């Protein structure tokens, strides 16, 4: 029997969304062949002795192809299913095999009973009906089994003949076979992947029936053409076919390559697959890859109460600027998910969803972004604790009042106006931030800042002398900073800041020297003026506070005017955490150095809640240089409660006397010390609430309370 060639079968990739196909999306089109029904009982043919040696029955052919027939539930189409429409005679396989099976059954001779009794008649060694088979199929004795080429001649490559013979299971010499057993062996030969077709030919000889499997090998592989794979690296295909050149094209290997290509897309969240494959003349393999492409991105604002479409305050170009998914790119589900998270981190959206929708009968999709805006501005109030206040039960408490606008002009620009006020502390701060400067493609942000603050000077110039009035440090600061990410997990900041700072007594009068006759300014004037150029680099491997973090900061005083200070300050901080069973080990270190003429109150203060616990704020020392190390082991107790064991060490590295006026030496600070203790932490909306009880190397004890993570 012969089979006509069908037109090429082309597949379109499904577009996945949340584990399902939305209505209307293109789906995978494939051709599934039904399992072959059991053949009818073999037809009885009466022959004579001469007829038993009759000519080869060339008209009886069993044609098959590289198509796996499903035995149970249908599975995704393998590579040879993709090839079924492109390689003749790969069409209408079910009908061809069924028809050929019946003709083969009809060609098997059966010796009549009367003739069987004659001693001169050649009798099969075994024949009859298979009682165990479905429908009692007829068994016919096969005297010889051979593998030959399509023209009946031996194959040029002995290894191909061995491969075909090795695939046979039931067909063996001197075996009584049913048509179905022959049919199953044909499938096994083709499923080896090396042959384009397999045709069993039954030849009636004097010694019995000779069963010849005429096979047609696939072409030798000489090249690959892959179309439509814009995202797939060429090296991936090179590695897949590196050792196949000049060898027989193996459909099983091709099936694995196609699965690996589809898996490559799936692992990266891409919507793509091999939609078509064929073998061209000359051994050229052609693969057609279909990738879903983003056609357009539409933004739709929804009312936060009704869910109905509404007019949004945010400019569409502000949203589109944040997206890494662009028109014309391959549709990447993982990338779209990251874009949703990016929009949420802007702080101006309450909810963000992106829905892909198909565009006609193409491989393109439109992305519809549904946005629910949150209230963009308002007033807030709160409170906190100043770490610089050490005396009095309530003297460290501060209150705050703020107004913020998160979406100025609908362009995601931030305006913050805040006032913090305590018994001694007061800070007025005005910040205006543009998270992404218009027209910049490097995600550069800009912040303009103006601040007027008054903070306690006890960190450097504190003391317990009865005649020592409290000192406060007044600062007026204005500056501009530019920040941008420049590598994955790395960001940088460049800024220019002007500061006008000096010391005051409790009545607000300027001071030049303290009670210990230590100078309070570097210039000898009531105030020091400094123009600082700032450069900072930050590395974080995630947003978690327990993750690895490294911060490096350089500040340079620019003496544009003679009375302006000139100095260089370098600081660095490092934090690293390790999981040890149910516990977590957190190691941190910080250090810095100042070179040049700087204000005494700008010295590094050592000791306190965020430095060496067990000491008061700044009680270990104040120096031109410093180093502090800390280790903590924390373990979750129950609910939001966590227990901590810690140890800290800090030193001014002998630099205390080099600070102008030597404030640490005048107050008898040791310059180095350590502390250790235990504590508990409770998660809260403000961050972890920390309550710690520490001992220092002077055997002094002290409670520490803090809000948020340690610096």
XYZ file of C-alpha atoms in Angstrom:
711
model
C 0.000 0.000 0.000
C 1.155 3.551 -0.529
C 0.495 6.796 1.316
C 0.037 10.225 -0.198
C 1.948 13.237 1.121
C 0.032 15.714 3.276
C 0.746 19.444 3.519
C 3.234 20.524 6.218
C 1.805 20.664 9.694
C 2.607 23.958 11.436
C 2.228 24.426 15.181
C 1.641 27.649 17.053
C 2.920 27.981 20.630
C 0.483 28.403 23.502
C 0.797 31.588 25.537
C 0.727 30.740 29.217
C -0.712 33.046 31.835
C -0.800 31.929 35.445
C -0.740 28.242 34.522
C -3.687 28.451 32.109
C -4.583 29.715 28.631
C -6.976 32.665 28.621
C -9.851 32.412 26.262
C -8.874 33.240 22.723
C -5.142 32.596 23.039
C -3.584 30.438 20.308
C -3.110 26.857 21.382
C -0.791 24.110 20.268
C -2.161 22.401 17.173
C -1.105 18.812 16.662
C -2.322 15.707 14.863
C -3.031 12.723 17.108
C -3.295 9.260 15.586
C -5.652 6.775 17.176
C -4.242 3.428 18.342
C -4.422 0.745 15.675
C -7.328 -1.630 16.272
C -6.600 -5.370 16.391
C -6.534 -6.791 12.859
C -9.111 -9.241 11.613
C -8.239 -12.961 11.775
C -5.786 -13.924 9.057
C -7.291 -15.059 5.780
C -6.657 -18.755 4.952
C -4.840 -19.244 1.634
C -4.534 -22.736 0.126
C -1.268 -23.342 -1.702
C 0.471 -26.299 -3.303
C 4.052 -27.303 -2.778
C 5.112 -25.358 -5.858
C 3.207 -22.360 -4.702
C 5.067 -22.533 -1.424
C 8.200 -21.748 -3.393
C 6.379 -19.065 -5.332
C 7.750 -15.682 -6.255
C 8.378 -12.910 -3.705
C 5.187 -11.050 -2.930
C 6.355 -7.505 -3.701
C 2.854 -6.171 -3.514
C 2.592 -6.887 0.203
C 4.255 -4.043 2.079
C 3.864 -2.755 5.631
C 4.662 0.963 5.610
C 5.361 2.821 8.869
C 7.074 6.028 9.937
C 8.608 7.838 12.877
C 5.355 8.498 14.691
C 4.808 7.295 18.240
C 1.266 5.997 18.499
C -0.347 6.794 21.841
C -1.102 3.768 23.974
C -2.992 5.648 26.679
C -3.758 9.316 27.164
C -2.416 11.636 24.470
C 0.903 13.304 25.298
C 2.569 16.434 23.874
C 3.717 15.812 20.330
C 7.370 14.606 20.165
C 9.812 15.511 17.427
C 8.733 12.732 15.088
C 5.128 13.887 15.377
C 6.280 17.293 14.171
C 7.990 15.596 11.233
C 4.999 13.457 10.302
C 3.529 15.984 7.889
C 6.829 16.979 6.295
C 8.379 13.623 5.359
C 6.528 11.320 2.923
C 5.001 8.827 3.383
C 4.199 10.248 6.857
C 0.526 11.012 6.232
C -2.470 8.855 7.117
C -0.187 6.433 8.959
C -2.995 4.738 10.857
C -4.919 3.750 7.707
C -1.739 2.731 5.856
C -0.548 0.468 8.671
C -3.985 -1.049 9.121
C -4.366 -1.821 5.416
C -0.844 -3.190 5.142
C -1.344 -5.375 8.194
C -4.349 -7.035 6.643
C -2.444 -7.712 3.401
C 0.466 -9.215 5.297
C -1.962 -11.432 7.198
C -3.486 -12.546 3.945
C -0.066 -13.464 2.546
C 0.789 -15.889 5.386
C 0.084 -19.445 4.042
C -1.559 -22.167 6.036
C -1.048 -25.837 5.041
C -4.349 -27.736 4.714
C -4.963 -30.608 7.135
C -5.070 -33.310 4.484
C -1.776 -32.072 2.984
C -0.220 -31.922 6.417
C -0.488 -35.602 6.760
C 1.576 -36.230 3.682
C 5.232 -36.853 4.536
C 6.332 -35.029 1.396
C 4.598 -31.816 2.276
C 6.737 -29.172 4.132
C 4.853 -28.406 7.326
C 5.284 -25.435 9.662
C 6.690 -26.457 13.005
C 3.915 -24.640 14.843
C 0.691 -22.972 13.898
C -2.679 -22.359 15.397
C -4.603 -19.811 17.353
C -3.308 -17.810 20.295
C -5.677 -18.532 23.062
C -4.298 -15.762 25.231
C -4.610 -12.993 22.661
C -7.595 -10.800 22.110
C -9.877 -12.272 19.516
C -7.773 -15.466 19.149
C -5.301 -14.179 16.548
C -3.821 -16.636 14.042
C -0.136 -17.540 14.581
C 2.101 -18.306 11.612
C 5.528 -19.922 11.745
C 8.432 -17.728 10.540
C 11.490 -19.639 9.407
C 13.860 -16.688 8.814
C 14.074 -12.987 9.715
C 16.300 -10.539 7.800
C 16.929 -6.789 7.563
C 17.565 -5.248 4.171
C 17.549 -1.877 2.461
C 14.613 -0.392 0.630
C 15.673 -2.081 -2.600
C 16.067 -5.460 -0.897
C 19.862 -5.259 -0.890
C 22.011 -5.373 2.267
C 22.529 -2.018 3.966
C 25.789 -0.173 3.309
C 26.330 0.366 7.009
C 26.362 -2.833 9.071
C 25.705 -0.865 12.260
C 22.319 0.202 10.881
C 21.400 -3.408 10.177
C 22.453 -4.317 13.693
C 20.396 -1.445 15.128
C 17.273 -2.562 13.274
C 17.793 -6.213 14.222
C 18.416 -5.230 17.814
C 15.075 -3.410 17.931
C 13.156 -6.584 17.073
C 11.671 -8.387 20.051
C 9.076 -10.890 18.851
C 10.329 -11.565 15.301
C 12.874 -14.327 15.620
C 13.630 -17.380 13.372
C 11.426 -20.403 14.052
C 8.902 -18.284 15.967
C 5.138 -18.419 15.532
C 3.931 -14.847 15.206
C 0.714 -12.915 14.962
C 0.233 -9.911 12.713
C 0.141 -7.652 15.776
C 3.527 -8.903 16.975
C 5.038 -8.124 13.571
C 3.348 -4.753 13.652
C 4.793 -3.948 17.104
C 8.307 -4.826 15.962
C 7.896 -2.459 13.013
C 7.103 0.266 15.525
C 10.201 -0.603 17.533
C 12.441 -0.316 14.479
C 11.051 3.092 13.594
C 11.132 4.259 17.208
C 14.884 3.676 17.235
C 14.961 7.019 15.434
C 17.391 5.986 12.686
C 14.955 4.997 9.936
C 12.535 6.907 7.799
C 10.388 3.888 7.003
C 10.142 0.180 7.712
C 8.273 -2.281 5.455
C 7.903 -5.952 6.428
C 7.808 -8.203 3.352
C 6.645 -11.833 3.671
C 8.284 -14.254 1.178
C 6.984 -17.821 0.860
C 9.947 -20.242 0.456
C 10.466 -24.005 0.533
C 11.663 -23.788 4.129
C 8.774 -21.624 5.265
C 7.979 -17.961 5.434
C 10.939 -15.574 5.262
C 10.163 -12.204 6.873
C 12.259 -9.329 5.526
C 12.216 -5.869 7.134
C 13.071 -3.392 4.389
C 14.215 -0.165 6.041
C 15.083 3.263 4.677
C 17.645 5.078 6.859
C 17.428 8.787 7.537
C 19.822 11.147 5.771
C 23.209 12.035 7.169
C 23.227 15.294 9.122
C 25.083 18.074 7.265
C 23.630 21.309 8.602
C 21.024 23.108 10.660
C 18.750 26.036 9.849
C 16.935 27.541 12.839
C 14.425 30.310 12.193
C 12.630 32.607 14.621
C 14.895 31.925 17.627
C 15.695 35.515 18.537
C 16.257 34.776 22.243
C 17.911 31.359 21.986
C 21.735 31.539 22.074
C 23.405 30.028 19.013
C 25.872 28.259 21.311
C 22.968 26.237 22.731
C 22.241 24.762 19.293
C 25.947 24.337 18.504
C 26.407 22.260 21.643
C 23.309 20.168 20.870
C 24.555 19.119 17.399
C 28.306 19.361 17.930
C 28.991 15.605 17.553
C 26.244 14.802 15.018
C 27.821 16.069 11.783
C 28.093 13.333 9.136
C 26.039 10.887 11.191
C 22.568 9.542 10.556
C 19.869 11.939 11.736
C 18.387 10.293 14.806
C 14.799 11.314 15.426
C 15.099 10.332 19.091
C 18.036 12.707 19.484
C 16.102 15.391 17.635
C 13.208 14.806 20.019
C 15.533 15.425 22.978
C 16.928 18.587 21.368
C 13.436 19.959 20.811
C 12.513 19.193 24.418
C 15.664 20.913 25.639
C 14.907 23.992 23.511
C 11.369 24.152 24.873
C 12.769 23.651 28.386
C 15.233 26.509 27.882
C 12.332 28.868 27.203
C 10.282 27.509 30.091
C 13.105 27.819 32.637
C 13.558 31.506 31.782
C 9.877 32.358 31.826
C 9.792 32.903 28.058
C 6.875 31.912 25.858
C 8.514 30.018 23.028
C 8.768 26.533 21.524
C 9.797 24.584 18.430
C 6.671 24.765 16.308
C 7.848 23.004 13.145
C 10.693 20.738 12.045
C 11.631 19.087 8.761
C 14.559 17.387 7.051
C 15.508 19.069 3.778
C 17.428 17.498 0.918
C 21.132 17.135 1.520
C 20.691 16.303 5.208
C 19.828 19.857 6.262
C 17.644 19.993 9.364
C 15.267 22.962 9.617
C 13.738 24.069 12.912
C 11.091 26.752 13.174
C 10.894 28.388 16.607
C 7.869 30.466 17.584
C 8.345 33.174 20.213
C 5.510 35.286 21.605
C 6.273 38.945 20.920
C 5.001 41.972 22.812
C 2.892 43.978 20.373
C 1.794 46.857 22.602
C 1.551 47.863 26.274
C -1.702 49.509 27.332
C -2.158 51.231 30.699
C -5.555 51.267 32.399
C -6.322 52.923 35.754
C -8.991 51.367 37.970
C -10.950 52.985 40.758
C -9.697 51.686 44.114
C -13.275 51.270 45.407
C -15.385 50.170 42.428
C -12.724 48.577 40.229
C -14.093 50.436 37.219
C -11.810 52.233 34.711
C -11.022 55.795 35.722
C -8.644 58.650 34.924
C -5.317 58.350 36.739
C -3.092 61.088 38.068
C 0.149 59.406 37.011
C 1.522 60.131 33.557
C 1.606 56.967 31.386
C 5.170 57.723 30.271
C 6.236 57.647 33.927
C 4.975 54.060 34.213
C 6.367 52.925 30.852
C 9.777 54.329 31.787
C 9.989 51.892 34.702
C 9.303 48.792 32.580
C 12.073 46.604 31.248
C 9.531 44.892 28.980
C 9.371 46.841 25.733
C 7.352 46.677 22.547
C 8.836 44.205 20.061
C 10.583 42.085 22.708
C 9.863 38.426 23.377
C 7.166 37.972 26.017
C 8.940 36.966 29.230
C 6.699 36.039 32.161
C 9.531 36.362 34.709
C 10.459 39.780 33.346
C 6.836 40.926 33.502
C 6.655 39.774 37.131
C 9.741 41.842 37.968
C 8.150 44.834 36.246
C 5.095 44.482 38.472
C 7.340 44.496 41.555
C 9.186 47.566 40.217
C 5.948 49.510 39.787
C 4.886 48.590 43.332
C 8.200 49.800 44.786
C 7.495 53.265 43.338
C 5.150 53.684 46.303
C 2.338 55.323 44.336
C 0.347 52.199 43.364
C -1.850 50.095 45.584
C -2.232 47.215 43.122
C -0.652 46.287 39.784
C -1.614 43.467 37.410
C -0.462 42.756 33.856
C -2.697 40.639 31.605
C -1.489 39.310 28.211
C -4.044 39.308 25.402
C -3.557 37.705 21.971
C -3.446 39.800 18.806
C -5.461 38.095 16.104
C -3.966 34.890 14.730
C -0.342 35.923 15.254
C 2.294 35.144 17.860
C 2.004 38.669 19.270
C 0.387 39.706 22.533
C -0.829 42.991 23.961
C -0.036 43.611 27.629
C -2.825 45.341 29.541
C -1.561 46.885 32.788
C -4.272 47.524 35.388
C -3.204 50.105 37.984
C -4.875 51.122 41.224
C -3.368 54.349 42.570
C -2.942 54.938 46.288
C -3.435 58.268 48.013
C -0.395 60.257 46.963
C 0.014 62.724 49.838
C -0.891 63.546 53.376
C 0.183 64.422 56.907
C 1.683 62.052 59.466
C 2.934 62.182 63.057
C 5.133 59.907 65.122
C 7.862 59.653 67.698
C 11.242 58.131 68.436
C 14.301 58.087 70.663
C 17.479 60.112 70.258
C 20.612 58.035 70.864
C 22.584 61.147 71.811
C 20.606 61.793 75.023
C 21.780 59.797 78.032
C 20.375 61.588 81.056
C 16.798 61.569 82.276
C 14.060 58.975 81.647
C 12.189 61.021 79.007
C 14.857 63.380 77.750
C 15.609 61.187 74.741
C 12.033 61.114 73.437
C 11.273 63.108 70.288
C 8.074 63.793 68.372
C 7.742 64.239 64.637
C 5.314 65.822 62.201
C 5.585 65.422 58.440
C 3.880 66.165 55.154
C 4.695 64.070 52.095
C 3.650 64.082 48.449
C 4.687 60.888 46.636
C 3.558 61.753 43.124
C 4.285 65.403 42.371
C 3.026 66.454 38.908
C 2.022 62.821 38.296
C 5.673 61.957 37.576
C 6.579 59.990 40.711
C 8.598 62.878 42.153
C 8.759 62.948 45.965
C 8.376 65.958 48.255
C 8.908 65.508 52.009
C 8.657 68.191 54.672
C 9.315 67.059 58.257
C 9.868 68.512 61.716
C 11.283 66.548 64.649
C 11.326 68.089 68.120
C 12.605 66.849 71.458
C 13.752 68.328 74.742
C 17.064 69.233 73.115
C 16.871 67.834 69.563
C 15.199 69.642 66.709
C 15.440 68.896 63.004
C 13.686 70.650 60.144
C 14.179 68.834 56.831
C 13.001 69.505 53.277
C 13.705 66.888 50.586
C 12.729 66.862 46.922
C 13.561 63.658 45.041
C 13.228 62.747 41.390
C 13.642 58.924 41.362
C 14.360 58.883 37.627
C 15.518 62.011 35.840
C 13.601 62.580 32.599
C 15.550 61.628 29.493
C 18.142 59.569 31.393
C 18.462 55.896 30.476
C 20.637 54.915 33.472
C 17.902 55.236 36.134
C 19.688 58.209 37.717
C 17.868 59.871 40.624
C 18.330 63.363 42.007
C 17.714 64.627 45.542
C 17.774 68.246 46.682
C 17.988 68.651 50.449
C 17.788 71.557 52.933
C 18.125 70.888 56.666
C 18.368 72.872 59.892
C 19.194 70.764 62.947
C 20.200 71.038 66.565
C 21.586 67.856 68.139
C 23.243 67.076 71.505
C 27.026 67.405 71.624
C 27.355 64.833 74.386
C 28.800 62.204 72.025
C 32.066 64.145 71.826
C 31.857 66.905 74.419
C 29.674 65.355 77.110
C 30.653 65.324 80.802
C 29.307 64.969 84.317
C 30.899 68.082 85.867
C 28.262 70.063 87.823
C 29.348 73.313 86.200
C 29.310 71.807 82.716
C 26.284 73.109 80.835
C 24.952 70.926 77.983
C 26.323 71.634 74.542
C 24.314 71.402 71.336
C 25.620 71.349 67.761
C 23.699 73.497 65.313
C 23.956 72.687 61.603
C 22.471 74.299 58.519
C 22.948 71.999 55.544
C 22.010 72.216 51.874
C 23.036 69.940 49.047
C 22.248 67.918 45.952
C 22.921 64.226 45.316
C 22.741 61.992 42.249
C 22.357 58.215 42.594
C 22.151 55.382 40.122
C 22.708 51.617 39.869
C 25.832 50.919 37.840
C 26.084 47.118 38.193
C 23.787 44.379 39.467
C 23.525 44.785 43.264
C 25.791 47.856 43.134
C 24.688 51.483 43.329
C 26.570 54.751 43.603
C 25.917 58.273 44.895
C 27.681 61.511 43.998
C 26.831 64.696 45.860
C 27.836 68.220 46.790
C 26.861 69.451 50.276
C 27.439 72.746 52.078
C 27.411 72.803 55.889
C 27.449 75.710 58.367
C 27.969 74.245 61.880
C 28.903 75.414 65.376
C 28.386 74.758 69.109
C 25.929 76.505 71.411
C 25.207 76.487 75.123
C 21.850 75.792 76.750
C 20.793 79.403 76.122
C 21.625 79.266 72.400
C 24.789 81.370 72.617
C 27.745 80.406 70.372
C 30.656 78.621 72.083
C 34.285 78.293 70.988
C 35.612 76.194 73.936
C 33.991 73.826 76.412
C 34.395 73.554 80.176
C 37.604 71.518 79.720
C 39.014 74.290 77.519
C 38.839 72.007 74.483
C 38.161 73.857 71.256
C 34.752 73.303 69.678
C 35.519 74.491 66.147
C 38.454 73.888 63.833
C 38.688 77.437 62.544
C 38.516 79.142 65.963
C 35.403 80.987 64.823
C 31.935 80.408 66.293
C 31.039 78.426 63.151
C 32.863 76.202 60.660
C 31.907 76.269 56.985
C 32.510 73.225 54.808
C 31.781 72.369 51.181
C 31.824 68.572 50.875
C 32.111 66.507 47.703
C 30.668 63.069 48.468
C 31.135 59.723 46.725
C 29.445 56.563 48.017
C 29.198 53.008 46.711
C 26.788 50.413 48.114
C 26.590 46.649 47.516
C 23.613 44.586 48.687
C 22.755 41.064 47.574
C 19.088 41.512 48.551
C 16.776 43.861 50.381
C 16.921 41.798 53.584
C 18.748 43.469 56.461
C 20.434 40.171 57.318
C 21.941 39.861 53.836
C 25.443 40.784 52.734
C 26.065 44.524 52.559
C 29.116 46.666 51.892
C 29.209 50.488 51.970
C 32.221 52.604 51.050
C 32.098 56.391 51.478
C 34.566 59.170 50.655
C 34.053 62.848 51.547
C 36.388 65.641 50.526
C 36.266 69.171 51.953
C 36.785 71.720 49.202
C 38.519 74.947 50.457
C 37.078 77.236 47.816
C 37.300 80.084 50.331
C 40.309 80.325 52.670
C 38.203 79.944 55.832
C 36.447 76.800 54.549
C 37.701 73.514 56.009
C 39.783 71.095 53.979
C 39.863 67.440 54.973
C 39.318 63.942 53.600
C 37.121 61.385 55.356
C 36.874 57.687 54.394
C 34.456 55.219 56.000
C 33.453 51.629 55.273
C 30.843 49.213 56.655
C 30.474 45.469 56.070
C 27.776 43.035 57.167
C 27.508 39.288 56.515
C 25.046 36.703 57.867
C 25.153 32.898 58.019
C 22.410 30.394 58.716
C 23.479 27.812 61.334
C 20.614 25.392 61.810
C 17.723 27.268 63.436
C 20.025 30.161 64.420
C 21.574 32.990 62.426
C 25.062 34.392 62.887
C 25.456 38.058 61.952
C 28.925 39.575 61.684
C 29.481 43.281 61.107
C 32.458 45.633 61.019
C 32.965 49.328 60.377
C 35.885 51.711 60.324
C 37.048 55.087 59.110
C 39.734 57.733 59.086
C 39.866 61.540 58.706
C 42.891 63.372 57.350
C 43.116 67.189 57.473
C 41.548 70.014 59.432
C 38.056 69.065 60.649
C 35.648 70.138 63.391
C 36.026 68.238 66.704
C 32.324 67.354 66.749
C 32.880 65.522 63.415
C 35.214 62.984 65.085
C 34.168 59.327 65.192
C 32.276 58.600 68.443
C 32.652 55.053 69.815
C 30.276 53.381 72.272
C 26.499 53.060 72.633
C 23.483 51.258 71.241
C 24.733 51.207 67.631
C 28.420 50.831 68.493
C 29.835 49.072 71.603
C 26.962 48.078 73.870
C 27.541 48.210 77.604
C 28.868 51.782 77.271
C 27.014 55.094 77.115
C 26.890 56.899 73.798
C 30.444 57.939 72.860
C 31.901 56.756 76.214
C 34.613 54.499 74.709
C 36.315 57.313 72.848
C 36.296 59.780 69.975
C 39.044 59.691 67.404
C 40.325 60.643 64.020
C 40.262 56.909 63.211
C 38.105 54.077 64.512
C 37.235 50.392 64.112
C 34.211 48.550 65.544
C 33.360 44.848 65.217
C 30.251 42.997 66.339
C 28.929 39.452 66.367
C 25.371 38.316 67.079
C 23.681 34.930 67.289
C 19.900 35.161 67.070
C 17.220 32.508 67.246
C 13.466 32.710 66.819
C 11.698 31.978 70.129
C 8.008 32.139 69.256
C 5.830 34.357 67.117
C 7.553 37.700 66.421
C 9.902 37.322 69.418
C 13.592 36.646 68.816
C 16.410 36.069 71.319
C 19.930 37.459 70.770
C 23.391 36.904 72.259
C 25.975 39.499 71.201
C 29.483 40.826 71.672
C 31.029 44.147 70.501
C 34.501 45.651 70.413
C 35.609 49.165 69.429
C 38.779 51.238 69.385
C 39.939 54.685 68.273
C 43.224 53.071 67.141
C 45.159 55.522 69.323
C 43.915 58.532 67.365
C 42.018 60.262 70.224
C 44.766 62.806 71.044
C 44.966 63.882 67.378
C 41.416 65.275 67.420
C 41.518 69.110 67.784
C 41.272 69.875 71.523
C 41.565 66.151 72.457
C 38.018 65.962 73.888
C 38.345 62.234 74.653
C 41.564 62.672 76.616
C 40.140 65.594 78.601
C 37.250 63.365 79.702
C 39.358 60.306 80.448
C 37.799 58.022 77.838
C 39.667 54.693 77.529
C 39.925 54.720 73.730
C 38.977 51.034 73.420
C 36.593 48.605 75.066
C 34.230 45.722 74.609
C 30.761 44.721 75.692
C 28.582 41.622 75.641
C 25.097 40.633 76.661
C 21.702 39.290 75.706
C 18.545 40.809 74.299
C 15.174 40.283 72.722
C 13.694 41.687 69.538
C 10.121 42.060 68.442
C 9.048 42.638 64.841
C 6.896 45.747 64.377
C 5.735 48.013 61.539
C 8.515 50.447 62.514
C 11.144 47.717 62.296
C 12.518 45.463 65.035
C 12.174 46.802 68.575
C 15.439 46.005 70.385
C 15.796 45.644 74.147
C 19.293 44.586 75.232
C 21.126 44.171 78.544
C 24.906 44.472 78.242
C 28.076 44.333 80.370
C 31.293 46.123 79.457
C 34.920 45.392 80.308
C 34.650 47.764 83.312
C 31.955 45.463 84.747
C 29.354 48.192 84.280
C 25.853 47.182 83.243
C 23.461 48.995 80.996
C 20.134 48.612 79.220
C 19.890 49.615 75.579
C 16.694 50.241 73.661
C 16.565 50.857 69.951
C 14.194 50.891 66.991
C 15.226 49.450 63.645
C 18.350 47.592 62.582
C 21.811 48.533 63.835
C 23.840 50.715 61.482
